[in-house]
PDB file of C-alpha atoms in Angstrom:
ATOM      1  CA  MET A   1      66.581   5.601  11.976  1.00  0.00           C
ATOM      2  CA  ILE A   2      65.170   5.440  15.484  1.00  0.00           C
ATOM      3  CA  GLU A   3      67.689   6.716  18.024  1.00  0.00           C
ATOM      4  CA  THR A   4      65.652   6.452  21.243  1.00  0.00           C
ATOM      5  CA  ILE A   5      63.024   4.112  22.655  1.00  0.00           C
ATOM      6  CA  THR A   6      60.972   4.497  25.813  1.00  0.00           C
ATOM      7  CA  VAL A   7      59.799   1.253  27.392  1.00  0.00           C
ATOM      8  CA  PHE A   8      56.820   1.376  29.746  1.00  0.00           C
ATOM      9  CA  ASP A   9      55.456  -1.099  32.223  1.00  0.00           C
ATOM     10  CA  LEU A  10      51.670  -0.745  32.476  1.00  0.00           C
ATOM     11  CA  ASP A  11      50.201  -1.421  35.931  1.00  0.00           C
ATOM     12  CA  GLY A  12      51.453   1.115  38.436  1.00  0.00           C
ATOM     13  CA  THR A  13      53.472   2.880  35.744  1.00  0.00           C
ATOM     14  CA  LEU A  14      51.965   4.013  32.433  1.00  0.00           C
ATOM     15  CA  CYS A  15      48.437   3.339  33.708  1.00  0.00           C
ATOM     16  CA  ASP A  16      48.206   6.351  36.005  1.00  0.00           C
ATOM     17  CA  ASP A  17      44.413   6.708  35.944  1.00  0.00           C
ATOM     18  CA  GLY A  18      43.283   3.353  37.310  1.00  0.00           C
ATOM     19  CA  PRO A  19      43.511  -0.278  36.129  1.00  0.00           C
ATOM     20  CA  LEU A  20      44.536  -0.305  32.451  1.00  0.00           C
ATOM     21  CA  SER A  21      43.579   3.350  32.190  1.00  0.00           C
ATOM     22  CA  VAL A  22      45.834   6.244  31.218  1.00  0.00           C
ATOM     23  CA  SER A  23      45.312   9.954  31.821  1.00  0.00           C
ATOM     24  CA  SER A  24      44.796  12.367  28.931  1.00  0.00           C
ATOM     25  CA  GLU A  25      48.168  13.926  29.810  1.00  0.00           C
ATOM     26  CA  THR A  26      49.870  10.559  29.338  1.00  0.00           C
ATOM     27  CA  VAL A  27      48.121   9.988  26.005  1.00  0.00           C
ATOM     28  CA  THR A  28      49.397  13.381  24.853  1.00  0.00           C
ATOM     29  CA  ALA A  29      52.914  12.514  26.044  1.00  0.00           C
ATOM     30  CA  ILE A  30      52.915   9.303  23.972  1.00  0.00           C
ATOM     31  CA  GLN A  31      51.817  11.283  20.912  1.00  0.00           C
ATOM     32  CA  THR A  32      54.618  13.779  21.527  1.00  0.00           C
ATOM     33  CA  LEU A  33      57.214  11.012  21.714  1.00  0.00           C
ATOM     34  CA  LYS A  34      56.110   9.643  18.353  1.00  0.00           C
ATOM     35  CA  LYS A  35      56.267  13.094  16.770  1.00  0.00           C
ATOM     36  CA  LYS A  36      59.879  13.336  17.978  1.00  0.00           C
ATOM     37  CA  ASN A  37      60.708   9.935  16.406  1.00  0.00           C
ATOM     38  CA  ILE A  38      61.045   8.346  19.857  1.00  0.00           C
ATOM     39  CA  LEU A  39      59.535   4.858  19.812  1.00  0.00           C
ATOM     40  CA  PRO A  40      57.161   4.106  22.719  1.00  0.00           C
ATOM     41  CA  VAL A  41      57.135   0.421  23.648  1.00  0.00           C
ATOM     42  CA  ILE A  42      54.983  -1.385  26.212  1.00  0.00           C
ATOM     43  CA  ALA A  43      56.637  -4.108  28.313  1.00  0.00           C
ATOM     44  CA  THR A  44      54.134  -5.738  30.639  1.00  0.00           C
ATOM     45  CA  GLY A  45      53.039  -8.949  32.266  1.00  0.00           C
ATOM     46  CA  ARG A  46      49.621  -8.410  30.737  1.00  0.00           C
ATOM     47  CA  SER A  47      48.381 -10.413  27.754  1.00  0.00           C
ATOM     48  CA  HIS A  48      47.000  -9.202  24.433  1.00  0.00           C
ATOM     49  CA  TYR A  49      43.338  -9.877  25.236  1.00  0.00           C
ATOM     50  CA  GLU A  50      43.614  -7.511  28.213  1.00  0.00           C
ATOM     51  CA  ILE A  51      45.101  -4.484  26.464  1.00  0.00           C
ATOM     52  CA  THR A  52      43.585  -4.280  22.968  1.00  0.00           C
ATOM     53  CA  THR A  53      41.599  -1.158  23.873  1.00  0.00           C
ATOM     54  CA  LEU A  54      44.672   0.494  25.391  1.00  0.00           C
ATOM     55  CA  LEU A  55      46.805  -0.292  22.331  1.00  0.00           C
ATOM     56  CA  ASP A  56      44.174   1.324  20.105  1.00  0.00           C
ATOM     57  CA  GLN A  57      43.859   4.345  22.386  1.00  0.00           C
ATOM     58  CA  LEU A  58      47.615   4.953  22.385  1.00  0.00           C
ATOM     59  CA  ASP A  59      48.088   3.868  18.757  1.00  0.00           C
ATOM     60  CA  LEU A  60      50.994   1.600  19.684  1.00  0.00           C
ATOM     61  CA  HIS A  61      52.353  -1.068  17.345  1.00  0.00           C
ATOM     62  CA  THR A  62      55.398  -2.405  19.210  1.00  0.00           C
ATOM     63  CA  TYR A  63      54.959  -4.200  22.519  1.00  0.00           C
ATOM     64  CA  ILE A  64      56.348  -6.907  24.778  1.00  0.00           C
ATOM     65  CA  LEU A  65      53.645  -8.878  26.586  1.00  0.00           C
ATOM     66  CA  ALA A  66      53.578 -11.683  29.130  1.00  0.00           C
ATOM     67  CA  ASN A  67      56.905 -10.405  30.511  1.00  0.00           C
ATOM     68  CA  GLY A  68      58.746 -11.145  27.274  1.00  0.00           C
ATOM     69  CA  CYS A  69      56.952 -14.258  26.027  1.00  0.00           C
ATOM     70  CA  TYR A  70      55.001 -12.464  23.301  1.00  0.00           C
ATOM     71  CA  ILE A  71      56.660  -9.782  21.175  1.00  0.00           C
ATOM     72  CA  ILE A  72      55.190  -7.622  18.421  1.00  0.00           C
ATOM     73  CA  TYR A  73      57.339  -5.208  16.407  1.00  0.00           C
ATOM     74  CA  ASN A  74      55.585  -2.837  14.000  1.00  0.00           C
ATOM     75  CA  ASP A  75      52.495  -5.093  14.103  1.00  0.00           C
ATOM     76  CA  ARG A  76      54.596  -8.168  13.207  1.00  0.00           C
ATOM     77  CA  LEU A  77      54.790 -11.200  15.500  1.00  0.00           C
ATOM     78  CA  ILE A  78      58.391 -11.771  16.582  1.00  0.00           C
ATOM     79  CA  GLN A  79      57.953 -14.324  19.374  1.00  0.00           C
ATOM     80  CA  ASN A  80      55.211 -16.365  21.035  1.00  0.00           C
ATOM     81  CA  TYR A  81      56.911 -18.545  23.643  1.00  0.00           C
ATOM     82  CA  HIS A  82      55.127 -21.609  25.049  1.00  0.00           C
ATOM     83  CA  PHE A  83      55.930 -22.807  28.577  1.00  0.00           C
ATOM     84  CA  PRO A  84      57.054 -26.490  28.591  1.00  0.00           C
ATOM     85  CA  ILE A  85      54.421 -28.772  30.096  1.00  0.00           C
ATOM     86  CA  ASP A  86      56.899 -30.685  32.266  1.00  0.00           C
ATOM     87  CA  LYS A  87      57.933 -27.455  33.992  1.00  0.00           C
ATOM     88  CA  ILE A  88      54.310 -26.474  34.520  1.00  0.00           C
ATOM     89  CA  GLU A  89      53.670 -29.845  36.140  1.00  0.00           C
ATOM     90  CA  SER A  90      56.613 -29.331  38.519  1.00  0.00           C
ATOM     91  CA  VAL A  91      55.228 -25.986  39.692  1.00  0.00           C
ATOM     92  CA  ILE A  92      51.737 -27.425  40.144  1.00  0.00           C
ATOM     93  CA  ARG A  93      53.012 -30.333  42.232  1.00  0.00           C
ATOM     94  CA  MET A  94      54.712 -27.973  44.663  1.00  0.00           C
ATOM     95  CA  ALA A  95      51.755 -25.594  44.719  1.00  0.00           C
ATOM     96  CA  ASN A  96      49.379 -28.447  45.510  1.00  0.00           C
ATOM     97  CA  HIS A  97      51.636 -29.518  48.379  1.00  0.00           C
ATOM     98  CA  TYR A  98      51.467 -26.030  49.912  1.00  0.00           C
ATOM     99  CA  HIS A  99      47.796 -25.472  48.988  1.00  0.00           C
ATOM    100  CA  ASP A 100      48.666 -22.568  46.683  1.00  0.00           C
ATOM    101  CA  ASP A 101      46.870 -21.623  43.480  1.00  0.00           C
ATOM    102  CA  VAL A 102      48.494 -21.367  40.049  1.00  0.00           C
ATOM    103  CA  GLY A 103      47.405 -19.179  37.140  1.00  0.00           C
ATOM    104  CA  PHE A 104      47.913 -20.055  33.453  1.00  0.00           C
ATOM    105  CA  PHE A 105      48.128 -17.245  30.888  1.00  0.00           C
ATOM    106  CA  ASN A 106      48.246 -17.011  27.124  1.00  0.00           C
ATOM    107  CA  GLN A 107      47.315 -14.224  24.714  1.00  0.00           C
ATOM    108  CA  GLN A 108      43.671 -15.251  24.420  1.00  0.00           C
ATOM    109  CA  GLY A 109      42.790 -15.837  28.064  1.00  0.00           C
ATOM    110  CA  PHE A 110      43.679 -17.436  31.385  1.00  0.00           C
ATOM    111  CA  ALA A 111      42.575 -19.901  34.041  1.00  0.00           C
ATOM    112  CA  ILE A 112      43.518 -20.767  37.612  1.00  0.00           C
ATOM    113  CA  THR A 113      43.774 -24.027  39.505  1.00  0.00           C
ATOM    114  CA  GLY A 114      41.651 -22.884  42.446  1.00  0.00           C
ATOM    115  CA  MET A 115      40.384 -19.933  44.451  1.00  0.00           C
ATOM    116  CA  ASN A 116      41.647 -19.798  48.022  1.00  0.00           C
ATOM    117  CA  GLU A 117      41.280 -16.656  50.120  1.00  0.00           C
ATOM    118  CA  LEU A 118      44.600 -15.154  49.028  1.00  0.00           C
ATOM    119  CA  THR A 119      43.824 -15.715  45.344  1.00  0.00           C
ATOM    120  CA  ARG A 120      40.358 -14.230  45.791  1.00  0.00           C
ATOM    121  CA  ASN A 121      41.858 -11.099  47.359  1.00  0.00           C
ATOM    122  CA  HIS A 122      44.235 -10.725  44.412  1.00  0.00           C
ATOM    123  CA  VAL A 123      41.417 -11.234  41.906  1.00  0.00           C
ATOM    124  CA  ASN A 124      39.215  -8.662  43.627  1.00  0.00           C
ATOM    125  CA  LYS A 125      42.007  -6.068  43.915  1.00  0.00           C
ATOM    126  CA  ASN A 126      42.694  -6.401  40.185  1.00  0.00           C
ATOM    127  CA  HIS A 127      39.023  -6.163  39.237  1.00  0.00           C
ATOM    128  CA  LEU A 128      39.052  -9.508  37.418  1.00  0.00           C
ATOM    129  CA  ASP A 129      35.619 -10.800  36.487  1.00  0.00           C
ATOM    130  CA  GLN A 130      34.523 -14.318  35.601  1.00  0.00           C
ATOM    131  CA  VAL A 131      37.749 -16.035  36.603  1.00  0.00           C
ATOM    132  CA  PRO A 132      37.734 -19.567  35.137  1.00  0.00           C
ATOM    133  CA  ILE A 133      38.857 -22.366  37.464  1.00  0.00           C
ATOM    134  CA  TYR A 134      40.323 -25.007  35.153  1.00  0.00           C
ATOM    135  CA  PRO A 135      43.284 -26.970  36.571  1.00  0.00           C
ATOM    136  CA  GLU A 136      43.776 -28.856  33.274  1.00  0.00           C
ATOM    137  CA  PHE A 137      43.966 -25.677  31.147  1.00  0.00           C
ATOM    138  CA  PHE A 138      47.654 -26.224  30.335  1.00  0.00           C
ATOM    139  CA  ARG A 139      46.975 -29.651  28.835  1.00  0.00           C
ATOM    140  CA  HIS A 140      44.626 -28.225  26.238  1.00  0.00           C
ATOM    141  CA  GLU A 141      45.884 -24.675  25.591  1.00  0.00           C
ATOM    142  CA  PRO A 142      49.339 -23.155  25.074  1.00  0.00           C
ATOM    143  CA  VAL A 143      50.642 -21.303  28.137  1.00  0.00           C
ATOM    144  CA  ASN A 144      53.010 -18.333  27.949  1.00  0.00           C
ATOM    145  CA  PHE A 145      53.699 -17.973  31.667  1.00  0.00           C
ATOM    146  CA  LEU A 146      52.380 -18.786  35.138  1.00  0.00           C
ATOM    147  CA  ASN A 147      51.314 -16.916  38.227  1.00  0.00           C
ATOM    148  CA  LEU A 148      51.648 -18.162  41.787  1.00  0.00           C
ATOM    149  CA  TYR A 149      49.354 -16.530  44.327  1.00  0.00           C
ATOM    150  CA  ILE A 150      51.579 -16.382  47.389  1.00  0.00           C
ATOM    151  CA  LYS A 151      52.826 -13.917  49.990  1.00  0.00           C
ATOM    152  CA  ASP A 152      56.466 -12.993  50.599  1.00  0.00           C
ATOM    153  CA  ASP A 153      56.925 -15.644  53.284  1.00  0.00           C
ATOM    154  CA  LYS A 154      56.394 -18.480  50.796  1.00  0.00           C
ATOM    155  CA  GLU A 155      58.292 -16.987  47.891  1.00  0.00           C
ATOM    156  CA  ALA A 156      61.676 -18.155  49.192  1.00  0.00           C
ATOM    157  CA  LEU A 157      60.468 -21.782  49.158  1.00  0.00           C
ATOM    158  CA  TYR A 158      59.740 -21.621  45.443  1.00  0.00           C
ATOM    159  CA  GLN A 159      62.878 -19.619  44.706  1.00  0.00           C
ATOM    160  CA  SER A 160      64.948 -22.349  46.343  1.00  0.00           C
ATOM    161  CA  ALA A 161      63.077 -25.239  44.707  1.00  0.00           C
ATOM    162  CA  PHE A 162      63.384 -23.814  41.196  1.00  0.00           C
ATOM    163  CA  LYS A 163      66.763 -22.117  41.431  1.00  0.00           C
ATOM    164  CA  ASN A 164      68.537 -22.105  38.048  1.00  0.00           C
ATOM    165  CA  GLN A 165      65.343 -23.481  36.465  1.00  0.00           C
ATOM    166  CA  LEU A 166      62.713 -20.766  36.575  1.00  0.00           C
ATOM    167  CA  SER A 167      62.478 -17.024  37.083  1.00  0.00           C
ATOM    168  CA  ILE A 168      60.129 -16.030  39.914  1.00  0.00           C
ATOM    169  CA  LEU A 169      59.455 -12.308  40.206  1.00  0.00           C
ATOM    170  CA  ARG A 170      56.950 -10.519  42.387  1.00  0.00           C
ATOM    171  CA  TYR A 171      54.622  -8.105  40.625  1.00  0.00           C
ATOM    172  CA  ALA A 172      51.909  -7.702  43.297  1.00  0.00           C
ATOM    173  CA  PRO A 173      51.603  -8.195  47.073  1.00  0.00           C
ATOM    174  CA  ASP A 174      49.745 -11.489  46.547  1.00  0.00           C
ATOM    175  CA  ALA A 175      51.287 -12.767  43.314  1.00  0.00           C
ATOM    176  CA  VAL A 176      54.494 -13.622  41.478  1.00  0.00           C
ATOM    177  CA  ASP A 177      55.226 -14.271  37.815  1.00  0.00           C
ATOM    178  CA  VAL A 178      56.826 -17.615  36.978  1.00  0.00           C
ATOM    179  CA  MET A 179      58.763 -17.890  33.730  1.00  0.00           C
ATOM    180  CA  PRO A 180      61.606 -19.880  32.185  1.00  0.00           C
ATOM    181  CA  LEU A 181      65.020 -18.284  32.659  1.00  0.00           C
ATOM    182  CA  GLU A 182      65.353 -17.535  28.953  1.00  0.00           C
ATOM    183  CA  ILE A 183      62.359 -15.169  29.043  1.00  0.00           C
ATOM    184  CA  SER A 184      62.363 -11.620  30.426  1.00  0.00           C
ATOM    185  CA  LYS A 185      61.363  -8.092  29.537  1.00  0.00           C
ATOM    186  CA  ALA A 186      65.034  -7.287  28.914  1.00  0.00           C
ATOM    187  CA  LYS A 187      65.432 -10.113  26.397  1.00  0.00           C
ATOM    188  CA  GLY A 188      62.314  -8.829  24.640  1.00  0.00           C
ATOM    189  CA  ILE A 189      63.786  -5.334  24.460  1.00  0.00           C
ATOM    190  CA  SER A 190      67.027  -6.775  23.079  1.00  0.00           C
ATOM    191  CA  LYS A 191      65.130  -8.435  20.231  1.00  0.00           C
ATOM    192  CA  ILE A 192      63.504  -5.116  19.344  1.00  0.00           C
ATOM    193  CA  GLN A 193      66.877  -3.394  19.622  1.00  0.00           C
ATOM    194  CA  GLN A 194      68.306  -5.850  17.075  1.00  0.00           C
ATOM    195  CA  LEU A 195      65.409  -5.255  14.683  1.00  0.00           C
ATOM    196  CA  ILE A 196      65.860  -1.486  14.896  1.00  0.00           C
ATOM    197  CA  GLY A 197      69.503  -2.015  14.034  1.00  0.00           C
ATOM    198  CA  ASN A 198      70.957   1.077  15.681  1.00  0.00           C
ATOM    199  CA  PRO A 199      74.008   0.171  17.820  1.00  0.00           C
ATOM    200  CA  ASN A 200      73.777   3.560  19.559  1.00  0.00           C
ATOM    201  CA  LEU A 201      70.108   3.226  20.485  1.00  0.00           C
ATOM    202  CA  LYS A 202      69.245   4.917  23.791  1.00  0.00           C
ATOM    203  CA  ILE A 203      66.803   3.034  26.017  1.00  0.00           C
ATOM    204  CA  TYR A 204      64.693   4.621  28.756  1.00  0.00           C
ATOM    205  CA  ALA A 205      62.778   2.134  30.920  1.00  0.00           C
ATOM    206  CA  PHE A 206      59.879   3.013  33.245  1.00  0.00           C
ATOM    207  CA  GLY A 207      58.651   0.587  35.907  1.00  0.00           C
ATOM    208  CA  ASP A 208      57.623  -0.083  39.482  1.00  0.00           C
ATOM    209  CA  GLN A 209      58.035  -3.757  40.425  1.00  0.00           C
ATOM    210  CA  ASN A 210      60.648  -6.504  40.458  1.00  0.00           C
ATOM    211  CA  ASN A 211      59.526  -7.871  37.100  1.00  0.00           C
ATOM    212  CA  ASP A 212      61.015  -4.615  35.735  1.00  0.00           C
ATOM    213  CA  LEU A 213      64.488  -5.304  37.157  1.00  0.00           C
ATOM    214  CA  SER A 214      65.776  -6.969  34.008  1.00  0.00           C
ATOM    215  CA  MET A 215      64.887  -4.061  31.760  1.00  0.00           C
ATOM    216  CA  PHE A 216      66.435  -1.575  34.201  1.00  0.00           C
ATOM    217  CA  SER A 217      69.664  -3.576  33.967  1.00  0.00           C
ATOM    218  CA  LEU A 218      69.589  -3.297  30.170  1.00  0.00           C
ATOM    219  CA  ALA A 219      68.380   0.292  29.806  1.00  0.00           C
ATOM    220  CA  ASP A 220      70.628   3.337  29.690  1.00  0.00           C
ATOM    221  CA  TYR A 221      68.176   5.089  32.032  1.00  0.00           C
ATOM    222  CA  GLY A 222      65.757   3.510  34.493  1.00  0.00           C
ATOM    223  CA  ILE A 223      62.911   5.612  35.867  1.00  0.00           C
ATOM    224  CA  SER A 224      61.195   4.088  38.905  1.00  0.00           C
ATOM    225  CA  MET A 225      57.813   5.174  40.138  1.00  0.00           C
ATOM    226  CA  LYS A 226      57.275   6.731  43.555  1.00  0.00           C
ATOM    227  CA  GLN A 227      55.767   3.489  44.923  1.00  0.00           C
ATOM    228  CA  SER A 228      58.373   1.189  43.340  1.00  0.00           C
ATOM    229  CA  SER A 229      59.931  -1.770  45.108  1.00  0.00           C
ATOM    230  CA  ASP A 230      63.140  -1.019  46.994  1.00  0.00           C
ATOM    231  CA  GLN A 231      65.123  -3.295  44.682  1.00  0.00           C
ATOM    232  CA  LEU A 232      63.994  -1.410  41.605  1.00  0.00           C
ATOM    233  CA  LYS A 233      64.714   1.970  43.165  1.00  0.00           C
ATOM    234  CA  GLN A 234      68.283   0.819  43.823  1.00  0.00           C
ATOM    235  CA  ARG A 235      68.779   0.242  40.082  1.00  0.00           C
ATOM    236  CA  ALA A 236      67.027   3.427  38.974  1.00  0.00           C
ATOM    237  CA  THR A 237      68.784   6.454  37.519  1.00  0.00           C
ATOM    238  CA  TYR A 238      65.769   8.555  38.506  1.00  0.00           C
ATOM    239  CA  ILE A 239      63.106   8.017  41.200  1.00  0.00           C
ATOM    240  CA  ALA A 240      59.833   9.869  40.733  1.00  0.00           C
ATOM    241  CA  ASP A 241      58.518  12.086  43.541  1.00  0.00           C
ATOM    242  CA  SER A 242      54.941  12.387  42.286  1.00  0.00           C
ATOM    243  CA  ASP A 243      52.098  10.002  41.465  1.00  0.00           C
ATOM    244  CA  HIS A 244      52.653  10.729  37.756  1.00  0.00           C
ATOM    245  CA  GLY A 245      56.110   9.216  37.495  1.00  0.00           C
ATOM    246  CA  VAL A 246      56.036   8.606  33.747  1.00  0.00           C
ATOM    247  CA  LEU A 247      55.372  12.247  32.945  1.00  0.00           C
ATOM    248  CA  GLU A 248      57.887  13.320  35.575  1.00  0.00           C
ATOM    249  CA  GLY A 249      60.584  11.088  34.115  1.00  0.00           C
ATOM    250  CA  LEU A 250      59.883  12.147  30.535  1.00  0.00           C
ATOM    251  CA  TYR A 251      60.201  15.801  31.522  1.00  0.00           C
ATOM    252  CA  HIS A 252      63.303  15.138  33.626  1.00  0.00           C
ATOM    253  CA  TYR A 253      65.150  13.634  30.663  1.00  0.00           C
ATOM    254  CA  HIS A 254      63.756  16.245  28.237  1.00  0.00           C
ATOM    255  CA  LEU A 255      62.021  13.606  26.146  1.00  0.00           C
ATOM    256  CA  ILE A 256      58.860  15.711  25.916  1.00  0.00           C
TER     257      ILE A 256
END
């Protein structure tokens, strides 16, 4: 029976060699974990179409995508949550009022409602090519979660408007994830924990942004990266000093 799992965010965490790219040292570390019967799990805001190459490279078969909306355990689909249309419409109405752009994401692709300067900066920084502008995407395709392309100064407006309705968590300087309250990385981990069936399972979580807060609250050990948000560092049991925080944390806890 599995006794330990390690849960890794991708961007800014496991991907230590550029966008969706891992160093050879990290690949070796993942292989070592598996040899020691420690289950490596990805928990990311990314969708399946974005990470197929990475999953093959790391030979991973258990992962939590779209911040908990889409869950695969041992190559078996456990959950594929669809965002209710009425809630999407509420977010779009407010975004239109403030001239903000909204992103729609599912496991096959994405679209955005528009491309203002802030959104364009985010797209360019994340090396996204051929970004489809399709405001009616959500009426024709299932949506797992939303993005809002906003700075910190506007975030409080949305937090207040959707308090006790939606979860709004920043994952980049120009963008936040928007999800229903019943969805989170932590809830995804809990589902995997139940499937493993070990009540004494030890959980090590690795992350860098506020969309990792929920899994740090659940995990026995939370390892934050050097560049992590202040909120995440406050919940961490270990804060990395180097730019290779995953390797540092794995060595610190004698997992490799």
